[in-house]
PDB file of C-alpha atoms in Angstrom:
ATOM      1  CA  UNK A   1     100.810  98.651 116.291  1.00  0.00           C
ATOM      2  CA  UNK A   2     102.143  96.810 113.023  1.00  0.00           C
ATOM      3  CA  UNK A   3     104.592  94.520 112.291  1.00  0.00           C
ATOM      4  CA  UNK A   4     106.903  94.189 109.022  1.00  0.00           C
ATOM      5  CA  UNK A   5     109.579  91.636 108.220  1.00  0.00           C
ATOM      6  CA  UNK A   6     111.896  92.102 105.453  1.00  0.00           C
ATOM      7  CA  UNK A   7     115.090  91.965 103.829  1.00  0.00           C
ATOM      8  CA  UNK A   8     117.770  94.683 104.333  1.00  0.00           C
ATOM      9  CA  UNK A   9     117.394  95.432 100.762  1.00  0.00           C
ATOM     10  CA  UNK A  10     114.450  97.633  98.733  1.00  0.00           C
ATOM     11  CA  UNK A  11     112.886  96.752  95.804  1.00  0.00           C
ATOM     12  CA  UNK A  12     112.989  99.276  92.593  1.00  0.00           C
ATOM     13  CA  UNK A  13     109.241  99.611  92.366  1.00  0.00           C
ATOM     14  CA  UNK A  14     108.147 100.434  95.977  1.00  0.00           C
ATOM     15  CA  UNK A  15     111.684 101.509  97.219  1.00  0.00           C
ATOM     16  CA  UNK A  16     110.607 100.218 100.544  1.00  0.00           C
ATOM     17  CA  UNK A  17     112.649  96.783 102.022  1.00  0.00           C
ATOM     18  CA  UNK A  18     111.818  93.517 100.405  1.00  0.00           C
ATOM     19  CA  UNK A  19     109.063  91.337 102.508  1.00  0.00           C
ATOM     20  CA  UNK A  20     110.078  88.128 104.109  1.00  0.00           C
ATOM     21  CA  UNK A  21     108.105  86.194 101.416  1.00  0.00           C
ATOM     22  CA  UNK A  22     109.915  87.765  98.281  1.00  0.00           C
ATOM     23  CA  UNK A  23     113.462  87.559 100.367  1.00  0.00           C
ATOM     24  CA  UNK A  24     112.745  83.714 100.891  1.00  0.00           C
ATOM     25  CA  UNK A  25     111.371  83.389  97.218  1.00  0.00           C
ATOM     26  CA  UNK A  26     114.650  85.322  95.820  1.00  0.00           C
ATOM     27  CA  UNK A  27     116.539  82.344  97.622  1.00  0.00           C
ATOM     28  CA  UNK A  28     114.083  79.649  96.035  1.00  0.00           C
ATOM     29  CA  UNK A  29     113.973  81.378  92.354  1.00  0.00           C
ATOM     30  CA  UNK A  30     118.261  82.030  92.580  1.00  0.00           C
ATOM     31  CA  UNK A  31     118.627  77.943  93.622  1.00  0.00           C
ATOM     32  CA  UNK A  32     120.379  78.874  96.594  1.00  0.00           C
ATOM     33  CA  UNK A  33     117.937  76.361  98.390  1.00  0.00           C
ATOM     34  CA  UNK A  34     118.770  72.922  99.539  1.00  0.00           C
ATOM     35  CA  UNK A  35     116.162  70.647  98.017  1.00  0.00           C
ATOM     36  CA  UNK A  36     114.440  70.099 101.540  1.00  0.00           C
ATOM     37  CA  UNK A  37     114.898  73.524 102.397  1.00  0.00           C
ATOM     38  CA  UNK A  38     113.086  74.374  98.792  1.00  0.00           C
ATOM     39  CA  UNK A  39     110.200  72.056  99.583  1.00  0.00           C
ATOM     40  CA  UNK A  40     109.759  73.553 103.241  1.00  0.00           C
ATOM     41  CA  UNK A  41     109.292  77.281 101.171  1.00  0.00           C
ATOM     42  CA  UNK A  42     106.737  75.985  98.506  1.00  0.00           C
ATOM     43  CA  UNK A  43     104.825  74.354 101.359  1.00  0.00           C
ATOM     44  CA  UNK A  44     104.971  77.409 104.017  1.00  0.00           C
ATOM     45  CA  UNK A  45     103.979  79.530 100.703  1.00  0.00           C
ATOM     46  CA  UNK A  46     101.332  77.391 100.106  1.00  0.00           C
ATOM     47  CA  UNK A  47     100.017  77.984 103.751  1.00  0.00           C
ATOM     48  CA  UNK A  48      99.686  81.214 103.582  1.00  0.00           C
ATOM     49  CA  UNK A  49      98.311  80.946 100.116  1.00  0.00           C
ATOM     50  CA  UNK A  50      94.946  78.952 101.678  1.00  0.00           C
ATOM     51  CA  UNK A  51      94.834  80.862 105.258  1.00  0.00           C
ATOM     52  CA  UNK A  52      96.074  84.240 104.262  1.00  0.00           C
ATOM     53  CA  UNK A  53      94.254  86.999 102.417  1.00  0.00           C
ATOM     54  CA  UNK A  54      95.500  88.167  98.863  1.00  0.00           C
ATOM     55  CA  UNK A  55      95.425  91.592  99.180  1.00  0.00           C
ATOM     56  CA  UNK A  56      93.656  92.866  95.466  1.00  0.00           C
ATOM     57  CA  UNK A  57      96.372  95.156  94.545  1.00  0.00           C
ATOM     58  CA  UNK A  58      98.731  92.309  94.015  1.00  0.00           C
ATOM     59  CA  UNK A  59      96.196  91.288  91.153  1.00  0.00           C
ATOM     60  CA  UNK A  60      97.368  93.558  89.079  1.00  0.00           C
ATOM     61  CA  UNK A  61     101.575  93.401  89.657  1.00  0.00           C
ATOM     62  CA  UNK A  62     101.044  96.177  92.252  1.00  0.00           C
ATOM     63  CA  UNK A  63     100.662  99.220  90.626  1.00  0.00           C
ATOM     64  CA  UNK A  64      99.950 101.201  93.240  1.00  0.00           C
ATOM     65  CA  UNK A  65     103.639 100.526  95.018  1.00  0.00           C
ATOM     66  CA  UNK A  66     101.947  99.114  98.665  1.00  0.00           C
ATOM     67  CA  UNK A  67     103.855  97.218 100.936  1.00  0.00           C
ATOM     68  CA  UNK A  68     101.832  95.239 103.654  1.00  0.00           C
ATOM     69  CA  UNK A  69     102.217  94.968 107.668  1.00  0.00           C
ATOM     70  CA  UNK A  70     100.795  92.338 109.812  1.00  0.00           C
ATOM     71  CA  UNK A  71      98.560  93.663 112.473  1.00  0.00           C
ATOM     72  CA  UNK A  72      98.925  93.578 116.278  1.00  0.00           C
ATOM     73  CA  UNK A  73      95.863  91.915 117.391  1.00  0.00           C
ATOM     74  CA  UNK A  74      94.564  88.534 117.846  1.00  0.00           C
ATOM     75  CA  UNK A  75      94.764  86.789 114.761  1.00  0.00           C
ATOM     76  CA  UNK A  76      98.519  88.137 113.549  1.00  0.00           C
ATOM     77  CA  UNK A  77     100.460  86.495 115.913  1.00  0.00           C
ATOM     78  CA  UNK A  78      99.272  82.844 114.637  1.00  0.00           C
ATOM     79  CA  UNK A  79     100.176  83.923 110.907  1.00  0.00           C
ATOM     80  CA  UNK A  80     103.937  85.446 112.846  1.00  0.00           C
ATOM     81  CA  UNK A  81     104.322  81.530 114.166  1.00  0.00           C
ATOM     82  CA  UNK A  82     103.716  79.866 110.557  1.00  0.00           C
ATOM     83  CA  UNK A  83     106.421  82.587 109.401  1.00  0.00           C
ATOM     84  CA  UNK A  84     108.863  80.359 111.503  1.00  0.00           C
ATOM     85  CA  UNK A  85     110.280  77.984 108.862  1.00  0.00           C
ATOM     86  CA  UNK A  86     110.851  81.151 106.445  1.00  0.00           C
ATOM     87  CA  UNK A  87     112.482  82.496 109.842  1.00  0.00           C
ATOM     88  CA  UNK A  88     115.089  79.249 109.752  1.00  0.00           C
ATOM     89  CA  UNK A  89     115.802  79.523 106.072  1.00  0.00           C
ATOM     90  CA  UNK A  90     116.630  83.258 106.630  1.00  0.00           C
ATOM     91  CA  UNK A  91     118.971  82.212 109.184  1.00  0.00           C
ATOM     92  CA  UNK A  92     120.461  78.625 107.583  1.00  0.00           C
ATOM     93  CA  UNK A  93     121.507  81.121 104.356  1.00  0.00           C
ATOM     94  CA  UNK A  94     123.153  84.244 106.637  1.00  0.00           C
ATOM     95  CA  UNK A  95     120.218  86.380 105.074  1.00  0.00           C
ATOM     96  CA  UNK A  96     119.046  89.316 107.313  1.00  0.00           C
ATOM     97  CA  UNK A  97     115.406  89.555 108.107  1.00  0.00           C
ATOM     98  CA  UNK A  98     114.591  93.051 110.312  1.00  0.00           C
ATOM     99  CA  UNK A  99     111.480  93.311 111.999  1.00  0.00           C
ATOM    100  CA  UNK A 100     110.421  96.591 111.776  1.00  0.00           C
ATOM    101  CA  UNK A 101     107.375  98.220 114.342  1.00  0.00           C
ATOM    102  CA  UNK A 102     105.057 101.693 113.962  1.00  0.00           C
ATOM    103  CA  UNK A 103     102.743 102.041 116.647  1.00  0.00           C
ATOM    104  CA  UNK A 104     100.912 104.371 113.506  1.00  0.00           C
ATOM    105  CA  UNK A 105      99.621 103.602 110.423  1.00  0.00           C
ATOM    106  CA  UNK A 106     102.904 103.589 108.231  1.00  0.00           C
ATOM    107  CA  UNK A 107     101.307 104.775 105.395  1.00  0.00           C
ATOM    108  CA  UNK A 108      98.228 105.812 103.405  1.00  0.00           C
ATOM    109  CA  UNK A 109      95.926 102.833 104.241  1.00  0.00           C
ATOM    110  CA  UNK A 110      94.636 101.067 100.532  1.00  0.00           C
ATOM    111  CA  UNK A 111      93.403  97.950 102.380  1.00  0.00           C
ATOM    112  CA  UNK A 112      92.612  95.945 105.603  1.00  0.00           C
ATOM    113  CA  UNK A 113      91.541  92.596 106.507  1.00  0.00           C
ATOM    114  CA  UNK A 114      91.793  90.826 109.834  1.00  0.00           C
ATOM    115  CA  UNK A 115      95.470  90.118 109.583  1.00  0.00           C
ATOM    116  CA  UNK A 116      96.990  92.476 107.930  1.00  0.00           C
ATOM    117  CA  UNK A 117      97.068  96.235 105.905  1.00  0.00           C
ATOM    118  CA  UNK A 118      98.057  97.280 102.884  1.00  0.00           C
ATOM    119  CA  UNK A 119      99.784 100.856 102.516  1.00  0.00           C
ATOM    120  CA  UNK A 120     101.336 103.219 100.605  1.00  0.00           C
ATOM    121  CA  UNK A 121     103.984 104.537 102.177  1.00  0.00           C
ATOM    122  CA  UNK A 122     104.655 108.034 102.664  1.00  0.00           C
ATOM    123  CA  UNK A 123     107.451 107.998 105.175  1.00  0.00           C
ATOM    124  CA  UNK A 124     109.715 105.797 107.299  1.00  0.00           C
ATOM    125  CA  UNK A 125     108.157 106.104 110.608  1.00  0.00           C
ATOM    126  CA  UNK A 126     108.869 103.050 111.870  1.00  0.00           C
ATOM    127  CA  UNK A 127     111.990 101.445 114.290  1.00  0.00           C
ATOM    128  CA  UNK A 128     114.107  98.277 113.467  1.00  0.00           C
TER     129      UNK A 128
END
């Protein structure tokens, strides 16, 4: 099974729903943000900066349009729990954040590490 959390609004490149991470940064980047509420996003970013793999296809803006999931297994649902202040800043600003499940791959798999996948999607086969 995988697990997304986004916005309730797409982005032009991969027409799929903004991530939680660029829906919080939108809020940071538009000063909508309380000063403490802007420091608690730069540090929660920079957590998952240092414990969270980069996928490679960000390296190069994305090109190939992928969207990642977290993975149900052992290590996702400590990275889910360090998404909780992101979580609270969704909520403080009345911005929706959807989790979205597929108990299959939602996509053309482009990469994998112990957290996470990266895909291409093909399809919305997933709930809300």
């Amino acid at each position: 099974m995988y697990i997304r959390f986004h916005g309730n609004y797409s982005s032009p490149k991969t027409k799929q729903p903004y991530g939680i991470f660029v829906v919080i940064y939108h809020l940071y980047r538009d000063a909508k943000l309380l000063e403490s509420d802007g420091k608690l996003y730069l540090d929660t970013k920079e957590w998952f900066e240092q414990n969270l793999p980069n996928p490679p296809f960000y390296d190069d803006n994305n090109s190939v349009n992928a969207v990642t999931w977290f993975k149900d297994g052992i290590k996702a649902p400590e990275m889910i729990i360090y998404l909780e202040p992101f979580f609270n800043i969704a909520k403080k600003y009345n911005v929706e954040i959807i989790k979205s499940i597929s108990k299959e791959l939602p996509g053309i798999l482009i990469y994998e590490d112990e957290y996470q996948i990266g895909i291409v999607p093909h399809c919305a086969n997933w709930e809300r």
